[in-house]
mmCIF file of C-alpha atoms in Angstrom:
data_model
loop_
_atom_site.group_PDB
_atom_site.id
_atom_site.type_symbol
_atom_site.label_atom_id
_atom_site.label_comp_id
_atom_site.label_asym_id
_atom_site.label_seq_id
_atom_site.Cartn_x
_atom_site.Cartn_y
_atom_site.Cartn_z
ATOM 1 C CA UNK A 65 0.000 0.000 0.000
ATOM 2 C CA UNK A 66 1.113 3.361 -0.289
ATOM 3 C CA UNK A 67 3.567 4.864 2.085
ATOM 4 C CA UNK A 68 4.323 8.366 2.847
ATOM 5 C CA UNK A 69 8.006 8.794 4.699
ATOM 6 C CA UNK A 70 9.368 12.018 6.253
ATOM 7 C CA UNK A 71 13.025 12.707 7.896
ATOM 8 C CA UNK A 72 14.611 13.577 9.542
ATOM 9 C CA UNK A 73 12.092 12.093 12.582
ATOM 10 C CA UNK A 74 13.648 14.384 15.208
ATOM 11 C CA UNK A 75 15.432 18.360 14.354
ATOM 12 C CA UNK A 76 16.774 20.182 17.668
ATOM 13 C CA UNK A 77 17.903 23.672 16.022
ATOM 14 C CA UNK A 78 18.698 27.008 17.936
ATOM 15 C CA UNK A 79 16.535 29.962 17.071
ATOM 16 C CA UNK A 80 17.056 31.905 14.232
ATOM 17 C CA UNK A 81 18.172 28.756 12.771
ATOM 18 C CA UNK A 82 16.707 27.443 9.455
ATOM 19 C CA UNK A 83 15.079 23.935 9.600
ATOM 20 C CA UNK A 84 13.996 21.550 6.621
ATOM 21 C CA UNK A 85 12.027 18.565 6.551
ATOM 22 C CA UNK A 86 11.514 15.936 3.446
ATOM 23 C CA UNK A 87 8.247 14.163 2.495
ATOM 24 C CA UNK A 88 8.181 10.805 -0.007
ATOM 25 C CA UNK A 89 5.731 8.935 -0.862
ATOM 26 C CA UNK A 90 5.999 5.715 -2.730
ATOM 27 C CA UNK A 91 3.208 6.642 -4.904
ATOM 28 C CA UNK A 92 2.380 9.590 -7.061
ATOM 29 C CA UNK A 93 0.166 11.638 -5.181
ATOM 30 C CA UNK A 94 -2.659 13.807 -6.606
ATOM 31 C CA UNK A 95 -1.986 16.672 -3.745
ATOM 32 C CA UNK A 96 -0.158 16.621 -0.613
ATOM 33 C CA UNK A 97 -1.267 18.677 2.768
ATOM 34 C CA UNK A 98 1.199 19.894 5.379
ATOM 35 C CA UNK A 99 -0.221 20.295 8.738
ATOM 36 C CA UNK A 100 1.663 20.950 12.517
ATOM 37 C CA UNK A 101 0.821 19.476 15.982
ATOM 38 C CA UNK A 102 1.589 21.321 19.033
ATOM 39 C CA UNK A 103 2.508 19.220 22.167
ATOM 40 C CA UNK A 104 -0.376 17.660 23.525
ATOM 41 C CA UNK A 105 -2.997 19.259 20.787
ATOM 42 C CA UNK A 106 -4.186 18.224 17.488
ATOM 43 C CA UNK A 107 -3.116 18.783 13.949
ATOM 44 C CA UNK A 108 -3.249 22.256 12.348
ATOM 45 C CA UNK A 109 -3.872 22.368 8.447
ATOM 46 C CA UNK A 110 -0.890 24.721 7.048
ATOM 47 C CA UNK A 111 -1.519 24.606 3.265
ATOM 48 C CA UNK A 112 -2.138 22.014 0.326
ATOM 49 C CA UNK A 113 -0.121 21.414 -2.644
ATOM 50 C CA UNK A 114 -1.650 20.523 -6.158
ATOM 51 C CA UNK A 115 0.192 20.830 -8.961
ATOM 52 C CA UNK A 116 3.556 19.258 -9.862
ATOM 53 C CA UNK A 117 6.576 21.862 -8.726
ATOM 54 C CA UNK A 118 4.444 24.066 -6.774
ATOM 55 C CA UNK A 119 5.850 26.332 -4.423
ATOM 56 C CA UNK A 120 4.123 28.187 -2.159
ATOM 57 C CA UNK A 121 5.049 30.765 1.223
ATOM 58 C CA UNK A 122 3.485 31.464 4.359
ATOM 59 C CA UNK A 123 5.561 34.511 6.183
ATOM 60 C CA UNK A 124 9.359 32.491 7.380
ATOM 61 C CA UNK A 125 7.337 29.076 5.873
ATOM 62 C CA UNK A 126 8.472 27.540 2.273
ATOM 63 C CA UNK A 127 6.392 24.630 0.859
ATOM 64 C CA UNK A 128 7.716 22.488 -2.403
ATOM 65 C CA UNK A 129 5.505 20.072 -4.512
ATOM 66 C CA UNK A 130 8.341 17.715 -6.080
ATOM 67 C CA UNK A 131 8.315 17.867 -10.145
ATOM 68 C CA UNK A 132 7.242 14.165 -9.941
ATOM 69 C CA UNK A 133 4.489 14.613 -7.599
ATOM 70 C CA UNK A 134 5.833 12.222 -5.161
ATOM 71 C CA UNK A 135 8.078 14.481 -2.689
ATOM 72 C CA UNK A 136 7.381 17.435 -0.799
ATOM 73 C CA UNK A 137 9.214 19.508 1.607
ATOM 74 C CA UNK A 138 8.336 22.309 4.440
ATOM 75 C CA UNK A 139 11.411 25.047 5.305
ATOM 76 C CA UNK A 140 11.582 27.795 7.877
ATOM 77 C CA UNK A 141 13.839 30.598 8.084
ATOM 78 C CA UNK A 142 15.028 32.068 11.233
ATOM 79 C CA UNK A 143 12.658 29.600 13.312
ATOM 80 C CA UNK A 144 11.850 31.180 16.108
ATOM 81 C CA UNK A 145 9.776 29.214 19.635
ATOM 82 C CA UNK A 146 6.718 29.413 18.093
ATOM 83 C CA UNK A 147 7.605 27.435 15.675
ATOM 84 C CA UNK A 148 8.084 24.153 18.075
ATOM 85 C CA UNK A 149 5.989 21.218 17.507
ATOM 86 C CA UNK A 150 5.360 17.796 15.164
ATOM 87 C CA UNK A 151 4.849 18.812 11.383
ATOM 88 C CA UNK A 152 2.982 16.260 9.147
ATOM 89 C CA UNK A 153 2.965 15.631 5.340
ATOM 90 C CA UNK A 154 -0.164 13.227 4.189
ATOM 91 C CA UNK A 155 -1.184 12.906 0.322
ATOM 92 C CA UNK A 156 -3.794 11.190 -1.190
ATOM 93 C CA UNK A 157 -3.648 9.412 -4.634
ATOM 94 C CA UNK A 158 -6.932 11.253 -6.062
ATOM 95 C CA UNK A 159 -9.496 9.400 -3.206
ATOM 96 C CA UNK A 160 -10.286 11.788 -0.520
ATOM 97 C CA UNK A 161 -8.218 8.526 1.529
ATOM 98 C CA UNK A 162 -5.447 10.685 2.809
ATOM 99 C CA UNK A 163 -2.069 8.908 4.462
ATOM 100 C CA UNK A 164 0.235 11.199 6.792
ATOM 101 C CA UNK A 165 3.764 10.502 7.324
ATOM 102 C CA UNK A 166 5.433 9.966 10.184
ATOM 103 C CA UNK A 167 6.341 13.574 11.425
ATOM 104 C CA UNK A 168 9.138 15.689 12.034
ATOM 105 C CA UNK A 169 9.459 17.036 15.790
ATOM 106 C CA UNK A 170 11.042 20.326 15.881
ATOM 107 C CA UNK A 171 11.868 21.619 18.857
ATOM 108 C CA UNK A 172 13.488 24.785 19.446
ATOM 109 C CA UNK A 173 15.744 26.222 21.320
ATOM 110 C CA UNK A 174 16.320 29.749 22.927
ATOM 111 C CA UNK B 196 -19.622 27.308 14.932
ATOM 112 C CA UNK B 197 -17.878 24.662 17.064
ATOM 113 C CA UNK B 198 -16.392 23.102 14.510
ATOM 114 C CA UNK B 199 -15.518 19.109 15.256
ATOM 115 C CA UNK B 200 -16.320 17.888 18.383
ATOM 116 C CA UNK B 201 -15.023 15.002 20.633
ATOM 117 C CA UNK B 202 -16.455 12.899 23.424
ATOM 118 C CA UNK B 203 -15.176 11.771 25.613
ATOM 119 C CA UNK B 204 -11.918 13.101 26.251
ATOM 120 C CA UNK B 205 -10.450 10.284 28.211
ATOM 121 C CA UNK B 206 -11.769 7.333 29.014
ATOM 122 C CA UNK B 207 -9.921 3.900 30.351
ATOM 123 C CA UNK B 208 -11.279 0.811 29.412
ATOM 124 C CA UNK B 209 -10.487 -2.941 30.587
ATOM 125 C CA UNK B 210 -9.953 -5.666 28.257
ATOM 126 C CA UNK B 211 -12.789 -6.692 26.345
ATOM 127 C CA UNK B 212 -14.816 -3.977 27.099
ATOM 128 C CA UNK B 213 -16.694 -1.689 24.352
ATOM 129 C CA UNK B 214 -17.423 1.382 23.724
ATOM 130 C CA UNK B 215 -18.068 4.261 21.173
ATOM 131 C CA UNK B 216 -16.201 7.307 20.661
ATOM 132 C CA UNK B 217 -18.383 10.037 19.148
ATOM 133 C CA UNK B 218 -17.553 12.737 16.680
ATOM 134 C CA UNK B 219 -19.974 15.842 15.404
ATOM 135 C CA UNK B 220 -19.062 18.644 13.004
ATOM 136 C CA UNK B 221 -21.561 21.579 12.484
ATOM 137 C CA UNK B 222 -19.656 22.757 9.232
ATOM 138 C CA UNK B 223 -21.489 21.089 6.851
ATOM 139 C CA UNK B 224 -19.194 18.864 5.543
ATOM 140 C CA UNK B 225 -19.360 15.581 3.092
ATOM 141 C CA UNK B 226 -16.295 13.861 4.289
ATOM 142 C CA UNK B 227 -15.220 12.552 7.852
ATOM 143 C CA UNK B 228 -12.196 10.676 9.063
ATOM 144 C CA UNK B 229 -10.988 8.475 11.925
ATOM 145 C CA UNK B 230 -7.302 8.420 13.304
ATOM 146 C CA UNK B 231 -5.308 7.052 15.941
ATOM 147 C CA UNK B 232 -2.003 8.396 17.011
ATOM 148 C CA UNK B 233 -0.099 6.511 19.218
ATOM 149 C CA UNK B 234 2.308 7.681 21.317
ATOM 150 C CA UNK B 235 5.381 9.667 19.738
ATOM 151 C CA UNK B 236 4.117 8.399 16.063
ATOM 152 C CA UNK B 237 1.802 9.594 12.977
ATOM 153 C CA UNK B 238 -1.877 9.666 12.306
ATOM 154 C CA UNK B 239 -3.093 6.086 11.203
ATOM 155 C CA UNK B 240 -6.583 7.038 8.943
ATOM 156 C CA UNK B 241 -9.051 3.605 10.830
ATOM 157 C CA UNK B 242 -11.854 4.908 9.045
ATOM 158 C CA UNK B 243 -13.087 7.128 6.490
ATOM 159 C CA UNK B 244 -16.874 8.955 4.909
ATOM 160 C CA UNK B 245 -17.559 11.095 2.206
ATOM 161 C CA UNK B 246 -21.155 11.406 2.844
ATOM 162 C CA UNK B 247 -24.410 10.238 4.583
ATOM 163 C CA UNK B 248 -24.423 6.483 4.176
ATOM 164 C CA UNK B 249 -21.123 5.857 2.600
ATOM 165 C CA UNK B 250 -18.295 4.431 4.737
ATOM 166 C CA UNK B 251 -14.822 2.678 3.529
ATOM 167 C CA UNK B 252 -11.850 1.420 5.442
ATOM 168 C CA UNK B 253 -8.441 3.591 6.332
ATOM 169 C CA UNK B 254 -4.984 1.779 6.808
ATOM 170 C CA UNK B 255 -5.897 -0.245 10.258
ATOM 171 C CA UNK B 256 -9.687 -0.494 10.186
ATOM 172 C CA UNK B 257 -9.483 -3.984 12.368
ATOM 173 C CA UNK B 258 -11.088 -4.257 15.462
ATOM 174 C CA UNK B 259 -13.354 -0.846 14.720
ATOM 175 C CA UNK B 260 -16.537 0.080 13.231
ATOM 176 C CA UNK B 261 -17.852 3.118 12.231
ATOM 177 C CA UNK B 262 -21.541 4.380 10.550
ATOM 178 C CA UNK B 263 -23.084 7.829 9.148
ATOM 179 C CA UNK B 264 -26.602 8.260 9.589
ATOM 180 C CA UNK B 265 -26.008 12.033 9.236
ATOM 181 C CA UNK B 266 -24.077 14.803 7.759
ATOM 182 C CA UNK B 267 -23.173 15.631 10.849
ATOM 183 C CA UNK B 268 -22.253 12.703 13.224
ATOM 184 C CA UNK B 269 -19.429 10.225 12.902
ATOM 185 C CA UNK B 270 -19.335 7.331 15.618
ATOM 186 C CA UNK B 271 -16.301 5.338 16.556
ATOM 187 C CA UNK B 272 -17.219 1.948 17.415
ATOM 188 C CA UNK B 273 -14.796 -0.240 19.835
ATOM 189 C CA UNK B 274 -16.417 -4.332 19.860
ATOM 190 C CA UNK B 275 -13.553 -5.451 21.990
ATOM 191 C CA UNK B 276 -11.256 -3.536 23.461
ATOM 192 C CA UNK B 277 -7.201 -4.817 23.539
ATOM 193 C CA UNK B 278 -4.102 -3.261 24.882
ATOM 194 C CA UNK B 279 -3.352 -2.774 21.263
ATOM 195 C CA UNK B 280 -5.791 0.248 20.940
ATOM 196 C CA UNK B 281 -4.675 2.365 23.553
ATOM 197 C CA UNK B 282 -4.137 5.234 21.534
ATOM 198 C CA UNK B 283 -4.795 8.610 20.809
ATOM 199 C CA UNK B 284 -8.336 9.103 18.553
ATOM 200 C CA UNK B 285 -8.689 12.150 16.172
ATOM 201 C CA UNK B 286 -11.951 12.683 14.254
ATOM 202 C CA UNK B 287 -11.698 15.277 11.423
ATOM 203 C CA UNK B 288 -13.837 16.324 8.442
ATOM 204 C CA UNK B 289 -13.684 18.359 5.178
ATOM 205 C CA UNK B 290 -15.323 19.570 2.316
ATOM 206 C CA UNK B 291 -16.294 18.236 -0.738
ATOM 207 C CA UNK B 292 -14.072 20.103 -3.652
ATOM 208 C CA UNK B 293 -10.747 20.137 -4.440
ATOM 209 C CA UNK B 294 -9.005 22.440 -1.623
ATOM 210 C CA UNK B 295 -10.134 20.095 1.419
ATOM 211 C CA UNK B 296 -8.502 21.247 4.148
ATOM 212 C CA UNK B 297 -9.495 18.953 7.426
ATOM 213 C CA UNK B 298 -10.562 20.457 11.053
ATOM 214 C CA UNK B 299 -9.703 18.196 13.735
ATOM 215 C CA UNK B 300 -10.974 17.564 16.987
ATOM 216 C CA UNK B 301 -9.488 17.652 19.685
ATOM 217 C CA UNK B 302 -9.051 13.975 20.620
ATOM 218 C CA UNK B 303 -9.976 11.316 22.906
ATOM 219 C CA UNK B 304 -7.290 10.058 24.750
ATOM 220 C CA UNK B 305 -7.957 6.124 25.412
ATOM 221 C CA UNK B 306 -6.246 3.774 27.406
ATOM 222 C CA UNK B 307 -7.068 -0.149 27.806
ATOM 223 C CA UNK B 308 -6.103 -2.203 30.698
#
């Protein structure tokens, strides 16, 4: 079945530090979603990707669609404390069936 | 609007006992999910809907059942509960259309003994 991978699984960084995180899936996926978890809460949606070598920004936030539709990846600039928590890829295949990899936890520090 | 709502929010059960986690969303939307998280890991999707009447099986669907009499309600059904499914349940939902964002809820946390 289809499998959606991220690394690295843990990213300790200092603030003001960048900090990247990969997404693959073994299929080719139709769009991909990027969401974060605080500790203890539940996942935020961030922003979806649809078409093949998208990019998109959100303020210190850069998201990439891969050319082949079957990466991704989420990079901040100058993270800051805010920016601490678990941050999720999950695609779907063209069914609204989505699959979310297994997380990057960022954690920050001052 | 409350968006997607979750009861309970923790609950420990003891081995073979059932129950049903319940999920509501006052957003109108066609499609509602079901995942667990277990500790330190990823969303696993157990169930899924995209409407009123129309349910299909996520990635671990075993030992759960779900149903959709409305639009708006979602139950989580646990037959037999097992160590196994001490985890962390999420219910979310979304909108029918291409740009299909999901709201969660904010979990039930459930333990089995």
């Amino acid at each position: 079945g289809q499998q959606v991978m991220q690394i690295p699984q843990y990213q300790h960084v200092q603030e003001g530090e960048d900090f990247t995180t990969y997404c693959n899936s073994s299929t080719t996926l139709s769009n991909i979603q990027w969401y974060k978890q605080r500790p203890g809460g539940h996942p935020v949606f961030l922003i979806q990707l649809v078409k093949s070598g998208e990019v998109k920004k959100q303020k210190r936030l850069t998201f990439q669609f891969g050319e082949a539709k079957k990466n991704s990846s989420l990079h901040i600039t100058a993270t800051q404390t805010t920016d601490v928590g678990t941050y999720f890829c999950a695609g779907t295949s063209g069914t609204y069936k989505y699959i979310f990899g297994t997380g990057t936890r960022l954690k920050v520090l001052a | 609007n409350a968006g997607v709502t979750q009861t309970p929010k923790f609950r420990i059960l003891k081995i073979g006992q059932s129950m049903t986690l319940q999920c509501a969303q006052d957003m109108n939307h066609n499609y509602m999910y079901w995942y667990r998280q277990d500790p330190g890991m990823g969303l696993k999707l157990i169930y899924y809907s995209v409407g009123a009447g129309i349910t299909d099986k996520g990635e671990v669907p075993n030992g759960y059942n779900v149903s959709r009499s409305t639009t708006e309600d979602f139950p989580l059904r646990l037959e037999l509960a097992a160590p196994s499914q001490t985890s962390v349940y999420f219910c979310a939902s979304s909108s029918r259309g291409s740009y299909n964002e999901q709201f969660f809820g904010p979990g039930t946390r459930l333990t089995v003994l």
